C-alpha positions as CSV (number, residue, x, y, z in Angstrom):
1,M,-3.2,-13.2,-23.9
2,N,-2.6,-15.4,-26.9
3,I,0.7,-17.2,-26.4
4,I,0.9,-21.0,-26.6
5,A,4.0,-22.8,-25.4
6,I,4.8,-26.0,-27.4
7,M,7.0,-28.6,-25.9
8,G,7.6,-30.6,-29.0
9,P,8.5,-34.3,-28.9
10,H,12.2,-35.2,-29.4
11,N,13.4,-37.8,-31.8
12,A,9.9,-38.9,-32.9
13,F,9.4,-38.1,-36.6
14,Y,5.8,-39.3,-36.8
15,K,4.8,-36.7,-34.2
16,D,6.5,-33.8,-35.9
17,E,4.1,-33.2,-38.8
18,P,0.9,-33.1,-36.6
19,I,2.6,-30.5,-34.4
20,R,3.7,-28.4,-37.4
21,E,0.1,-28.5,-38.7
22,L,-1.2,-27.5,-35.2
23,E,1.2,-24.5,-35.2
24,D,-0.2,-23.3,-38.5
25,A,-3.8,-23.7,-37.3
26,L,-3.1,-21.9,-34.0
27,V,-1.7,-18.9,-35.9
28,V,-5.0,-18.8,-37.9
29,Q,-6.8,-18.7,-34.6
30,G,-4.8,-15.7,-33.5
31,F,-2.2,-17.4,-31.3
32,K,1.5,-16.8,-31.1
33,T,3.6,-20.0,-30.5
34,I,6.9,-20.3,-28.7
35,Y,9.1,-23.3,-28.2
36,P,10.9,-23.6,-24.8
37,K,14.2,-25.5,-24.9
38,D,13.3,-27.8,-22.1
39,A,11.1,-28.2,-19.1
40,N,13.0,-25.8,-16.9
41,D,12.9,-23.2,-19.7
42,L,9.1,-23.8,-19.9
43,F,8.6,-23.3,-16.1
44,K,10.5,-20.0,-16.2
45,L,8.4,-18.8,-19.1
46,V,5.2,-19.6,-17.4
47,E,6.3,-18.0,-14.1
48,H,7.5,-14.8,-15.7
49,N,5.2,-14.4,-18.7
50,P,1.5,-14.2,-17.5
51,R,0.3,-13.8,-21.2
52,I,1.0,-17.5,-21.8
53,C,-2.5,-19.1,-22.0
54,G,-1.7,-22.7,-22.6
55,V,1.0,-25.4,-22.9
56,V,1.1,-28.2,-25.5
57,F,3.3,-31.1,-24.7
58,D,4.0,-34.8,-25.4
59,W,2.4,-37.0,-22.7
60,D,4.9,-39.9,-23.1
61,E,7.9,-37.7,-22.6
62,Y,6.7,-35.4,-19.8
63,S,3.5,-37.0,-18.3
64,L,2.0,-35.8,-15.0
65,D,5.3,-34.4,-13.6
66,L,5.1,-31.5,-16.0
67,C,1.4,-30.9,-15.2
68,S,2.1,-30.9,-11.4
69,E,4.9,-28.4,-11.8
70,I,2.9,-26.0,-13.9
71,N,-0.1,-26.5,-11.6
72,Q,2.0,-25.1,-8.7
73,L,2.6,-22.0,-10.8
74,N,-0.9,-21.5,-12.1
75,E,-3.6,-24.1,-11.4
76,Y,-5.9,-22.5,-13.9
77,L,-3.6,-22.7,-16.9
78,P,-4.9,-25.1,-19.7
79,L,-2.5,-27.9,-20.5
80,Y,-2.8,-29.9,-23.8
81,A,-1.3,-33.4,-23.7
82,F,-0.7,-35.3,-27.0
83,I,-0.9,-39.1,-26.8
84,N,-0.8,-42.0,-29.2
85,T,-2.4,-45.5,-29.1
86,H,0.4,-46.9,-26.9
87,S,0.4,-44.1,-24.3
88,T,-0.2,-45.1,-20.7
89,M,-3.0,-43.2,-19.0
90,D,-2.5,-43.6,-15.3
91,V,-4.3,-40.6,-13.8
92,S,-6.0,-40.4,-10.4
93,I,-9.3,-38.6,-9.7
94,N,-7.4,-35.7,-7.9
95,E,-5.1,-35.3,-10.9
96,M,-8.0,-35.3,-13.3
97,R,-9.1,-32.0,-11.6
98,M,-6.2,-30.3,-13.2
99,A,-6.9,-28.4,-16.4
100,V,-5.5,-31.0,-18.8
101,W,-7.0,-32.0,-22.2
102,F,-5.8,-34.9,-24.3
103,F,-5.5,-35.1,-28.1
104,E,-4.1,-37.9,-30.3
105,Y,-1.4,-37.4,-32.8
106,A,-3.1,-37.4,-36.2
107,L,-2.7,-35.7,-39.5
108,D,-5.4,-33.3,-40.8
109,A,-6.8,-32.9,-37.2
110,A,-5.1,-29.6,-36.5
111,N,-8.0,-27.2,-37.3
112,D,-10.3,-29.0,-35.0
113,I,-7.7,-29.1,-32.2
114,A,-6.9,-25.4,-32.6
115,Q,-10.6,-24.6,-32.4
116,R,-10.8,-26.6,-29.1
117,I,-7.7,-24.8,-27.8
118,R,-9.4,-21.5,-28.6
119,Q,-12.5,-22.6,-26.8
120,Y,-10.6,-23.7,-23.7
121,T,-8.5,-20.5,-23.8
122,N,-11.7,-18.5,-23.8
123,E,-12.9,-20.5,-20.8
124,Y,-9.6,-19.9,-19.0
125,I,-9.8,-16.2,-19.6
126,D,-13.5,-16.3,-18.4
127,T,-12.4,-18.2,-15.3
128,I,-9.6,-15.8,-14.2
129,T,-11.6,-12.7,-15.0
130,P,-13.8,-11.5,-12.1
131,P,-17.5,-10.9,-12.6
132,L,-17.8,-7.1,-12.8
133,T,-14.7,-6.7,-14.9
134,R,-16.0,-9.4,-17.2
135,A,-19.3,-7.6,-17.5
136,L,-17.6,-4.3,-18.2
137,F,-15.4,-5.9,-20.9
138,T,-18.5,-7.4,-22.5
139,Y,-20.4,-4.1,-22.5
140,V,-17.5,-2.2,-24.1
141,K,-17.2,-4.9,-26.8
142,E,-20.9,-4.6,-27.6
143,G,-20.4,-0.9,-28.5
144,K,-23.9,0.3,-27.6
145,Y,-25.2,3.8,-28.3
146,T,-26.2,5.6,-25.2
147,F,-28.1,8.8,-24.6
148,C,-27.1,9.3,-21.0
149,T,-24.0,10.3,-19.1
150,P,-21.1,10.7,-19.2
151,G,-21.2,13.5,-21.8
152,H,-18.1,12.5,-23.7
153,M,-20.0,9.5,-25.1
154,A,-17.3,6.8,-25.0
155,G,-14.7,9.4,-26.1
156,T,-16.6,10.7,-29.1
157,A,-16.8,14.2,-27.7
158,F,-13.0,14.3,-27.2
159,Q,-12.4,13.6,-30.8
160,K,-14.3,16.7,-31.8
161,S,-11.6,19.0,-30.4
162,P,-7.9,19.3,-31.0
163,V,-7.0,19.2,-27.3
164,G,-9.6,16.6,-26.7
165,S,-8.0,14.4,-29.4
166,L,-4.7,14.6,-27.6
167,F,-6.5,13.5,-24.4
168,Y,-8.2,10.6,-26.3
169,D,-5.0,9.4,-27.9
170,F,-3.2,9.5,-24.5
171,F,-5.7,7.5,-22.5
172,G,-6.9,5.2,-25.3
173,A,-10.3,4.1,-26.6
174,N,-11.1,1.4,-24.1
175,T,-10.4,3.6,-21.1
176,L,-13.0,6.1,-22.3
177,K,-15.5,3.4,-23.5
178,A,-15.4,1.9,-20.0
179,D,-16.3,5.2,-18.5
180,I,-20.0,4.5,-18.4
181,S,-23.3,5.6,-16.7
182,I,-24.9,4.1,-13.7
183,S,-27.9,3.8,-16.0
184,V,-26.3,0.7,-17.7
185,T,-28.5,-1.9,-16.0
186,E,-26.5,-5.0,-17.1
187,L,-23.7,-4.0,-14.8
188,G,-25.9,-3.6,-11.7
189,S,-25.5,-0.9,-9.1
190,L,-22.7,0.0,-6.8
191,L,-25.0,1.8,-4.4
192,D,-27.8,-0.8,-4.4
193,H,-25.3,-3.8,-4.5
194,T,-27.0,-5.6,-7.3
195,G,-25.9,-7.5,-10.4
196,P,-22.2,-7.8,-11.2
197,H,-21.5,-5.3,-8.5
198,L,-22.9,-7.7,-5.9
199,E,-21.1,-10.6,-7.4
200,A,-17.9,-8.5,-7.3
201,E,-18.4,-7.8,-3.5
202,E,-18.9,-11.5,-2.8
203,Y,-15.9,-12.4,-4.9
204,V,-13.7,-9.8,-3.0
205,A,-15.0,-10.9,0.4
206,R,-14.1,-14.6,-0.3
207,T,-10.6,-13.5,-1.6
208,F,-9.8,-11.4,1.5
209,G,-11.2,-13.7,4.1
210,A,-14.1,-11.3,5.0
211,E,-17.8,-12.0,5.5
212,Q,-18.8,-8.9,3.6
213,S,-16.8,-6.4,1.5
214,Y,-17.6,-3.0,0.1
215,M,-15.8,-1.3,-2.8
216,V,-15.1,2.4,-2.4
217,T,-14.1,4.7,-5.2
218,N,-13.1,7.7,-3.1
219,G,-10.1,6.2,-1.3
220,T,-9.6,4.8,2.2
221,S,-10.0,8.4,3.5
222,T,-13.7,7.9,2.6
223,S,-13.8,4.2,3.7
224,N,-12.6,5.4,7.2
225,K,-15.4,7.9,7.4
226,I,-18.1,5.4,6.2
227,V,-17.1,3.0,9.0
228,G,-17.0,5.7,11.6
229,M,-20.3,7.3,10.6
230,Y,-22.0,3.9,11.1
231,A,-20.1,2.6,14.2
232,A,-20.1,5.7,16.3
233,P,-23.5,7.5,16.8
234,S,-23.6,11.2,17.8
235,G,-22.7,11.7,21.5
236,S,-20.8,8.5,21.8
237,T,-17.2,8.0,22.8
238,V,-14.6,6.4,20.5
239,L,-11.0,5.1,21.1
240,I,-8.7,6.4,18.4
241,D,-5.1,5.7,17.6
242,R,-3.3,9.1,18.1
243,N,-1.2,8.2,15.1
244,C,-4.3,8.1,12.9
245,H,-4.6,9.2,9.4
246,K,-6.0,12.7,9.0
247,S,-9.2,11.3,7.5
248,L,-10.1,10.1,11.0
249,T,-9.6,13.6,12.3
250,H,-12.0,14.7,9.6
251,L,-14.5,12.1,10.8
252,L,-14.2,13.6,14.3
253,M,-14.8,17.1,12.8
254,M,-17.9,15.8,11.0
255,S,-19.4,13.7,13.8
256,D,-20.3,14.9,17.3
257,I,-18.3,12.2,19.2
258,V,-15.8,12.3,22.0
259,P,-12.3,10.9,21.2
260,L,-10.2,9.1,23.7
261,W,-6.6,8.8,22.4
262,L,-4.7,5.5,22.3
263,K,-1.1,6.9,22.7
264,P,1.5,5.0,20.6
265,T,5.3,5.1,21.0
266,R,8.1,6.5,18.8
267,N,11.7,5.9,18.8
268,A,14.4,8.6,18.5
269,L,14.6,8.2,14.8
270,G,11.0,9.3,14.5
271,I,9.8,5.9,13.4
272,L,6.2,5.3,14.4
273,G,5.8,2.6,17.0
274,G,2.6,0.9,17.9
275,I,0.2,1.3,20.8
276,P,1.5,-0.5,23.9
277,K,-0.4,-3.4,25.3
278,R,-1.3,-1.5,28.5
279,E,-3.4,1.0,26.5
280,F,-5.8,-1.7,25.5
281,T,-6.6,-2.8,29.0
282,R,-9.9,-2.1,30.8
283,E,-8.1,-0.2,33.6
284,S,-6.4,2.1,31.1
285,I,-9.6,2.9,29.2
286,A,-11.5,3.5,32.5
287,L,-8.9,6.0,33.5
288,K,-9.2,7.8,30.1
289,V,-13.0,7.9,30.5
290,A,-12.7,9.3,34.0
291,Q,-10.3,12.1,32.9
292,T,-12.3,13.2,29.9
293,E,-15.3,15.5,30.1
294,H,-18.5,14.1,28.7
295,A,-16.8,10.8,27.9
296,A,-18.6,7.4,28.4
297,W,-17.5,3.9,27.8
298,P,-16.3,3.7,24.2
299,V,-18.5,2.0,21.6
300,H,-15.9,1.8,18.9
301,A,-12.1,1.7,18.5
302,V,-9.8,2.6,15.5
303,I,-6.3,1.1,15.3
304,T,-3.8,1.9,12.5
305,N,-2.4,-1.4,11.3
306,S,0.2,-1.3,10.0
307,T,1.9,1.9,11.1
308,Y,3.3,4.1,8.3
309,D,6.8,2.5,8.9
310,G,5.5,-1.0,8.6
311,L,4.9,-2.3,12.1
312,L,2.0,-4.8,12.3
313,Y,0.1,-5.8,15.5
314,N,-0.7,-9.2,16.9
315,T,-4.4,-8.4,16.1
316,Q,-5.7,-11.4,18.0
317,Y,-4.5,-9.8,21.3
318,I,-6.3,-6.6,20.5
319,K,-9.5,-8.3,19.5
320,E,-9.5,-10.4,22.7
321,T,-8.5,-7.6,25.1
322,L,-10.2,-4.5,23.9
323,E,-13.7,-4.3,25.5
324,V,-15.6,-2.4,22.8
325,P,-18.4,-3.7,20.5
326,S,-16.5,-2.9,17.3
327,I,-12.9,-2.4,16.2
328,H,-11.8,-0.8,13.0
329,F,-8.3,-1.6,11.7
330,D,-7.1,1.1,9.3
331,S,-5.0,-1.1,7.1
332,A,-4.5,1.3,4.2
333,W,-0.9,0.2,3.8
334,V,-1.3,-3.6,4.0
335,P,-3.9,-4.9,1.6
336,Y,-1.8,-8.1,1.0
337,T,-1.7,-9.6,4.5
338,N,-4.2,-12.4,3.7
339,F,-1.9,-13.8,1.0
340,H,1.3,-14.9,2.7
341,P,1.8,-17.0,5.8
342,I,4.2,-14.6,7.5
343,Y,1.2,-12.2,8.0
344,A,-1.0,-14.8,9.8
345,G,-2.7,-13.3,12.9
346,K,-1.6,-9.7,12.0
347,S,-4.6,-8.4,10.1
348,G,-8.1,-7.3,10.8
349,M,-9.7,-10.2,9.0
350,S,-7.4,-12.9,10.4
351,G,-8.9,-15.4,12.8
352,E,-12.6,-16.2,13.5
353,R,-15.5,-13.9,14.4
354,M,-16.0,-13.2,18.1
355,A,-19.4,-13.1,19.8
356,G,-20.6,-9.6,20.6
357,K,-17.9,-7.9,18.4
358,V,-17.7,-6.8,14.8
359,F,-14.4,-6.1,13.1
360,Y,-13.8,-3.7,10.2
361,E,-10.7,-3.4,8.0
362,T,-10.2,-0.7,5.5
363,Q,-7.5,-1.1,2.8
364,S,-6.1,1.1,0.1
365,T,-6.2,-1.3,-2.8
366,H,-4.2,1.1,-4.9
367,K,-1.3,1.6,-2.5
368,L,0.4,-1.7,-2.6
369,L,-1.7,-3.8,-5.0
370,A,-2.5,-3.3,-8.6
371,A,-5.5,-0.9,-8.6
372,F,-6.2,2.6,-9.7
373,S,-5.8,5.6,-7.4
374,Q,-8.8,6.1,-5.1
375,A,-9.5,2.3,-5.1
376,S,-10.4,1.1,-1.6
377,L,-12.1,-1.7,0.3
378,I,-14.1,-2.1,3.5
379,H,-14.1,-5.6,4.9
380,I,-16.4,-6.7,7.7
381,K,-16.5,-9.8,10.0
382,G,-19.4,-10.0,12.5
383,D,-23.0,-9.0,12.7
384,Y,-24.1,-5.5,11.6
385,D,-27.1,-3.7,10.2
386,E,-26.6,-3.8,6.4
387,E,-29.3,-1.3,5.7
388,T,-28.0,1.3,8.1
389,F,-24.4,0.7,7.1
390,N,-25.4,1.2,3.5
391,E,-26.9,4.6,4.4
392,A,-23.5,5.6,5.7
393,Y,-21.9,4.1,2.5
394,M,-24.2,6.1,0.2
395,M,-23.7,9.3,2.3
396,H,-20.1,9.3,1.1
397,T,-20.2,7.5,-2.2
398,T,-20.8,9.2,-5.5
399,T,-23.9,8.4,-7.5
400,S,-21.6,8.4,-10.6
401,P,-18.8,5.9,-9.7
402,N,-15.9,5.4,-12.1
403,Y,-16.4,1.9,-13.3
404,S,-12.7,1.5,-14.2
405,I,-11.8,2.1,-10.6
406,V,-14.3,-0.4,-9.4
407,A,-13.1,-3.0,-12.0
408,S,-9.5,-2.3,-10.9
409,I,-10.4,-3.2,-7.3
410,E,-11.9,-6.4,-8.3
411,T,-9.0,-7.2,-10.7
412,A,-6.5,-6.5,-7.9
413,A,-8.4,-9.2,-5.8
414,A,-8.4,-11.6,-8.8
415,M,-4.6,-11.2,-9.2
416,L,-4.2,-12.5,-5.6
417,R,-6.2,-15.7,-5.9
418,G,-4.7,-19.1,-6.0
419,N,-1.1,-20.1,-6.7
420,P,-0.4,-17.1,-9.0
421,G,-1.4,-14.7,-6.2
422,R,0.6,-16.4,-3.5
423,R,3.6,-16.4,-5.8
424,L,3.1,-12.7,-6.5
425,I,3.2,-11.7,-2.9
426,N,6.0,-14.2,-2.1
427,R,8.1,-12.6,-4.9
428,S,7.6,-9.2,-3.4
429,V,8.8,-10.4,0.0
430,E,11.8,-12.2,-1.5
431,R,12.8,-9.1,-3.5
432,A,12.7,-7.0,-0.4
433,L,14.8,-9.5,1.5
434,H,17.3,-9.6,-1.4
435,F,17.5,-5.8,-1.4
436,R,18.1,-5.8,2.3
437,R,21.0,-8.2,2.0
438,E,22.5,-6.2,-0.8
439,V,22.5,-3.1,1.4
440,Q,24.2,-5.1,4.1
441,R,26.8,-6.4,1.7
442,L,27.6,-3.0,0.3
443,R,27.9,-1.7,3.9
444,E,30.4,-4.4,4.8
445,E,32.4,-3.9,1.6
446,S,32.3,-0.1,1.6
447,D,35.3,2.2,2.4
448,G,34.2,4.5,5.2
449,W,30.5,5.1,5.7
450,F,27.6,3.6,3.9
451,F,23.8,3.5,4.5
452,D,22.5,1.2,7.1
453,I,19.1,-0.6,7.2
454,W,16.5,-0.7,10.1
455,Q,16.2,-4.4,10.8
456,P,17.5,-7.1,13.1
457,D,20.7,-9.1,12.5
458,G,20.3,-12.3,10.5
459,I,17.4,-12.0,8.1
460,D,17.8,-15.3,6.3
461,E,14.2,-16.4,6.4
462,A,11.1,-14.6,5.2
463,E,9.2,-13.5,8.3
464,C,7.8,-10.4,10.1
465,W,10.5,-9.6,12.7
466,P,9.2,-9.1,16.3
467,I,9.8,-5.9,18.1
468,Q,10.9,-7.5,21.4
469,P,11.9,-5.9,24.7
470,G,15.3,-6.0,26.5
471,E,17.9,-8.0,24.6
472,E,17.2,-6.7,21.1
473,E,18.2,-3.1,20.7
474,W,18.0,-2.7,16.9
475,H,14.6,-1.2,16.9
476,G,15.2,1.6,19.4
477,F,11.9,1.2,21.3
478,A,12.7,1.3,25.0
479,D,9.6,-0.3,26.5
480,A,8.5,-2.7,23.7
481,D,6.0,-5.4,24.6
482,R,6.8,-9.0,23.8
483,D,5.0,-10.6,20.9
484,H,3.0,-7.5,20.2
485,M,4.4,-5.8,17.1
486,Y,6.3,-7.0,14.0
487,L,8.2,-5.4,11.2
488,D,6.9,-6.1,7.7
489,P,9.8,-7.1,5.5
490,I,8.6,-5.2,2.4
491,K,8.7,-1.8,4.3
492,V,12.4,-1.0,3.9
493,T,13.8,1.8,6.0
494,I,17.2,3.0,5.0
495,L,19.2,4.8,7.7
496,T,21.6,7.7,6.9
497,P,24.6,8.5,9.2
498,G,24.0,10.9,12.1
499,M,21.8,9.3,14.7
500,S,21.6,5.8,16.3
501,E,18.4,3.9,16.9
502,Q,18.7,4.9,20.6
503,G,18.9,8.6,19.7
504,V,22.6,9.2,20.1
505,M,23.6,12.1,17.8
506,A,27.0,11.7,16.0
507,E,29.4,14.7,15.5
508,E,28.7,14.5,11.8
509,G,25.7,13.3,9.9
510,I,23.8,13.2,6.6
511,P,20.2,14.3,6.9
512,A,18.0,12.0,4.9
513,A,16.3,14.9,3.0
514,L,19.6,15.4,1.1
515,V,19.5,11.8,-0.1
516,A,15.8,12.0,-1.0
517,K,16.4,15.1,-3.1
518,Y,19.4,13.4,-4.9
519,L,17.3,10.3,-5.6
520,D,14.4,12.3,-6.8
521,E,16.5,14.1,-9.4
522,R,17.5,10.7,-10.7
523,G,13.9,9.4,-11.0
524,V,13.7,7.5,-7.7
525,V,10.9,8.7,-5.5
526,V,11.1,8.1,-1.7
527,E,7.8,7.2,0.1
528,K,8.7,8.9,3.4
529,T,11.7,10.9,4.5
530,G,12.5,11.2,8.2
531,P,15.4,13.1,9.8
532,Y,17.9,10.3,9.2
533,N,15.8,7.6,7.5
534,L,14.1,6.9,4.2
535,L,11.2,4.5,3.7
536,F,10.8,2.5,0.5
537,L,7.9,0.2,-0.3
538,F,8.6,-3.0,-2.1
539,S,5.2,-3.5,-3.6
540,I,4.3,-6.2,-6.2
541,G,5.2,-3.6,-8.9
542,I,8.8,-3.4,-7.9
543,D,11.1,-5.5,-10.1
544,K,14.8,-6.1,-10.1
545,T,15.4,-3.2,-12.4
546,K,13.8,-0.7,-10.0
547,A,15.6,-2.3,-7.0
548,M,18.9,-2.0,-8.8
549,G,18.2,1.6,-9.7
550,L,17.7,2.4,-6.0
551,L,20.9,0.6,-5.1
552,R,22.8,2.5,-7.8
553,G,21.3,5.8,-6.6
554,L,22.5,5.1,-3.0
555,T,26.0,4.2,-4.1
556,E,26.3,7.2,-6.5
557,F,25.2,9.5,-3.6
558,K,28.0,8.1,-1.5
559,R,30.5,8.6,-4.2
560,A,29.4,12.2,-4.9
561,Y,29.3,13.0,-1.2
562,D,32.8,11.6,-0.6
563,L,34.0,13.8,-3.5
564,N,32.3,16.8,-1.8
565,L,30.8,18.0,-5.1
566,R,29.2,21.4,-5.3
567,V,25.5,21.6,-4.6
568,K,25.1,23.2,-8.0
569,N,26.4,20.0,-9.7
570,M,24.9,17.4,-7.3
571,L,21.5,18.9,-6.7
572,P,20.7,21.2,-9.6
573,D,17.0,21.5,-8.7
574,L,17.9,22.6,-5.1
575,Y,20.4,25.0,-6.5
576,A,17.7,26.6,-8.6
577,E,15.7,27.3,-5.5
578,D,18.2,30.0,-4.5
579,P,21.3,30.2,-6.7
580,D,22.9,33.0,-4.7
581,F,22.7,31.0,-1.4
582,Y,24.0,27.8,-2.9
583,R,26.4,29.3,-5.4
584,D,29.7,28.1,-3.9
585,M,28.3,25.6,-1.3
586,R,29.5,22.0,-1.3
587,I,27.4,19.0,-0.3
588,Q,29.3,18.2,2.9
589,T,28.9,21.9,4.1
590,L,25.2,21.7,3.5
591,A,24.8,18.3,5.2
592,Q,26.8,19.4,8.3
593,G,25.0,22.7,8.5
594,I,21.6,21.0,8.7
595,H,23.0,18.3,11.0
596,Q,24.3,20.8,13.4
597,L,21.0,22.7,13.4
598,I,19.2,19.4,14.3
599,R,21.8,18.8,17.1
600,Q,21.2,22.3,18.5
601,H,17.5,21.6,18.8
602,D,18.3,18.2,20.4
603,L,16.1,16.3,18.0
604,P,16.1,12.9,19.9
605,R,14.8,14.5,23.1
606,L,12.3,16.6,21.2
607,M,11.1,13.6,19.2
608,L,10.4,11.6,22.3
609,R,8.8,14.4,24.3
610,A,6.7,15.8,21.5
611,F,4.7,12.6,21.3
612,D,4.8,11.8,25.0
613,V,2.6,14.6,26.4
614,L,-0.4,15.4,24.3
615,P,-1.9,18.9,23.9
616,E,-4.9,19.5,26.2
617,M,-8.3,18.9,24.6
618,K,-10.5,22.0,25.4
619,M,-13.3,20.9,23.1
620,T,-14.0,18.1,20.6
621,P,-12.8,18.4,17.0
622,H,-16.5,18.7,16.0
623,Q,-17.1,21.6,18.4
624,A,-13.9,23.3,17.1
625,Y,-15.0,23.0,13.5
626,Q,-18.4,24.4,14.3
627,Q,-16.6,27.5,15.8
628,Q,-14.6,27.7,12.6
629,V,-17.5,27.7,10.2
630,K,-19.1,30.4,12.4
631,G,-16.0,32.5,11.7
632,N,-14.8,32.5,15.3
633,V,-11.2,32.2,14.2
634,E,-8.1,34.3,13.8
635,T,-4.6,33.7,12.3
636,V,-1.5,33.9,14.5
637,D,2.2,33.0,14.0
638,I,2.8,29.4,14.9
639,S,5.2,30.5,17.7
640,E,2.2,32.1,19.5
641,M,0.2,28.8,19.8
642,V,0.8,28.2,23.5
643,G,-2.4,28.9,25.4
644,R,-4.5,29.1,22.2
645,I,-7.1,26.6,21.0
646,S,-6.2,25.3,17.5
647,A,-9.0,25.6,14.9
648,N,-7.4,23.0,12.6
649,M,-5.4,19.8,12.9
650,I,-1.7,20.5,12.5
651,L,0.4,17.8,11.0
652,P,3.8,17.9,9.3
653,Y,4.6,15.8,6.2
654,P,6.2,13.4,6.5
655,P,4.7,11.3,8.1
656,G,1.3,13.1,7.9
657,V,0.2,12.2,11.5
658,P,-1.6,14.9,13.4
659,L,0.4,16.6,16.2
660,V,-2.3,19.0,17.3
661,M,-6.0,18.2,16.8
662,P,-8.8,20.8,16.3
663,G,-10.0,22.0,19.8
664,E,-6.6,21.2,21.4
665,M,-4.3,23.7,23.2
666,I,-0.6,23.5,23.6
667,T,0.2,24.2,27.2
668,A,3.4,24.5,29.2
669,E,3.4,20.8,29.8
670,S,3.1,20.0,26.1
671,R,5.4,22.8,24.9
672,A,7.7,20.1,23.3
673,V,5.0,19.7,20.5
674,L,5.5,23.3,19.5
675,D,9.3,23.1,19.9
676,F,9.3,20.2,17.5
677,L,7.2,22.1,14.9
678,L,9.5,25.2,15.3
679,M,12.5,23.0,14.7
680,L,11.0,21.8,11.4
681,C,10.3,25.4,10.5
682,S,13.8,26.6,11.3
683,I,15.4,24.2,8.9
684,G,13.5,25.8,6.0
685,E,14.3,29.3,7.3
686,H,18.0,28.6,7.2
687,Y,18.2,26.4,4.1
688,P,16.0,27.3,1.0
689,G,14.3,24.2,-0.5
690,F,14.0,22.4,2.9
691,E,10.7,24.0,4.0
692,T,8.5,21.5,5.8
693,D,5.0,20.9,4.5
694,I,2.7,21.4,7.5
695,H,-1.0,20.8,7.0
696,G,-2.9,23.4,9.0
697,A,-0.2,26.0,8.8
698,K,0.2,28.4,5.9
699,L,3.7,29.4,4.8
700,T,3.9,33.1,3.9
701,S,6.1,34.7,1.3
702,E,8.3,36.0,4.3
703,G,8.9,32.4,5.4
704,R,6.6,32.5,8.4
705,Y,4.2,29.7,9.3
706,R,0.7,31.0,10.3
707,V,-2.0,29.0,12.0
708,R,-5.7,29.4,12.7
709,V,-6.8,29.5,16.4
710,L,-10.2,30.3,18.0
711,K,-11.0,33.8,19.0
712,N,-11.9,34.6,22.7
713,A,-10.2,31.3,23.7
714,Q,-6.9,32.5,25.2
715,V,-5.8,30.9,28.4
716,S,-3.0,32.4,30.5
């Protein structure tokens, strides 16, 4: 970060020589200088080049207007105004708060000015660098000798081995020097919340609008368990979103608590809808309690916000309506909602605290912000017992945290602060909107078919689009509640031909798995693949090049599909799975074969029924797991599950949402759950390379799916 932009004066010879001297002095200080052509060029450079650390300009020519424009882009960026004895200095108190320093045009003053610019640059870097990261950078620069862990000693051990040297060269010196021991006292303690770690937590909480925040280095899977272990004591009852992440099922297996399921909706496309308003009412909860053995009034609730497909709740309604002491919003997929006005009122930390309630929000900082994998945050608003909570925190947190992960969490927060952060999220939203419009344009201009996009008509403005009942049919949710759920614009779902949002199957279709495989072979990885839809996440790391690469991939697929190329040529990796099977097959034959198989199984009906009637809970997930560790399990074919108690959760990927929980039994009433699983299995049986990844089911070499059930627990 050593680039200085110089807006030199025009047609003023007596000013040129001091600026030339300053340029030479800045180079000595280690700066690189660039000369924008005009003010607009400068604004573009500042906006798109975050390594610019200062701007030098002529006050008489540009004055406060230039300062104000740059301040809107980055209010922390140092500005250096050159004046002379005749310059007019009309600056208000508020304007003086901007980071502007004044120097006079003078010969032989360049070295002093360059030293000042170096000083102010260092202060700028210090200002934007968060506390723990700053302390970690300082420690690495000091280069201390340690006689503690980790054993690679800042990378020294790697350099004593040929293969270790390859590893060292790949990751670089600073990565390994920053991998340090918890014994380094100047960085404080992640477990005791002291020193720079405590400062970092306070910094993060202020940034995300929380009263308290905790940094977690084991992913949001662990964050979810920490919150649950604290909020739900043994023997209590908990409300849990049925479309929960599997980490919450693991919580239920670990803790002896009784789950009551909040049942969400789905549309025929398989897109995950939210929990209807009626599920949050006192009457609905009372009925669940009455119908569930050993259940009491719930002490805690877990809501997935947003859903995997990008639907956000009006969280204020849930907070006001749900009569439980604490509510946990699992917001793994939306760590950015505090930083753009379109998300107001749609996150766990939005709004004020409420008397008698505490709100938790867990976020995967690595998913859609700039942090390392396993980086996660827990935010809290409301009164809670910090010491007891910290016991749950330490129960799941390593005593040897990776400081680089922790620093990346804090840095991700720092990137979102102020005008640069707002601009970062706004750019992400705008890029997603632009991509959506481009898909629409290509669809309108295309000969024959083209991909569609799951969104309402008319998307001119940046907003979260409401899933409204009645008059709007684009979303496919038959019984939507008004002003309850909203589609996040950066979660882009592309639709392939074959099925409408209302579940009407076409005579011909293109299953989305084919498109996903085609894109993957061209370096474009899809986040989630449904039967006829593909989910793409327009995170802050997506730029125009990546977006154009996706558009090109979609148009190239259409061209290749219309030419009816051979599978061998169009999908060589798939062909390699079974060359004999795919030897002479063409892409349209493959697409229609899978499409007709899906039609035979009547996917829209299956999709709706499979998530309408839940399997019967015969015991809690905790009790089922205890039976499993005692060895009271056996393995059966998945087709034999009716009347048997499942030992494991069973969930197909995508989307990774449990269909059957441990301790549940598929009955005649919930047979559609098994039929849906069998349909997924049958596609892989007929077409090599299209096997479904089903957690909790083991695929044998003969192509059969086997599951674990409890012994002596068969019901006729």
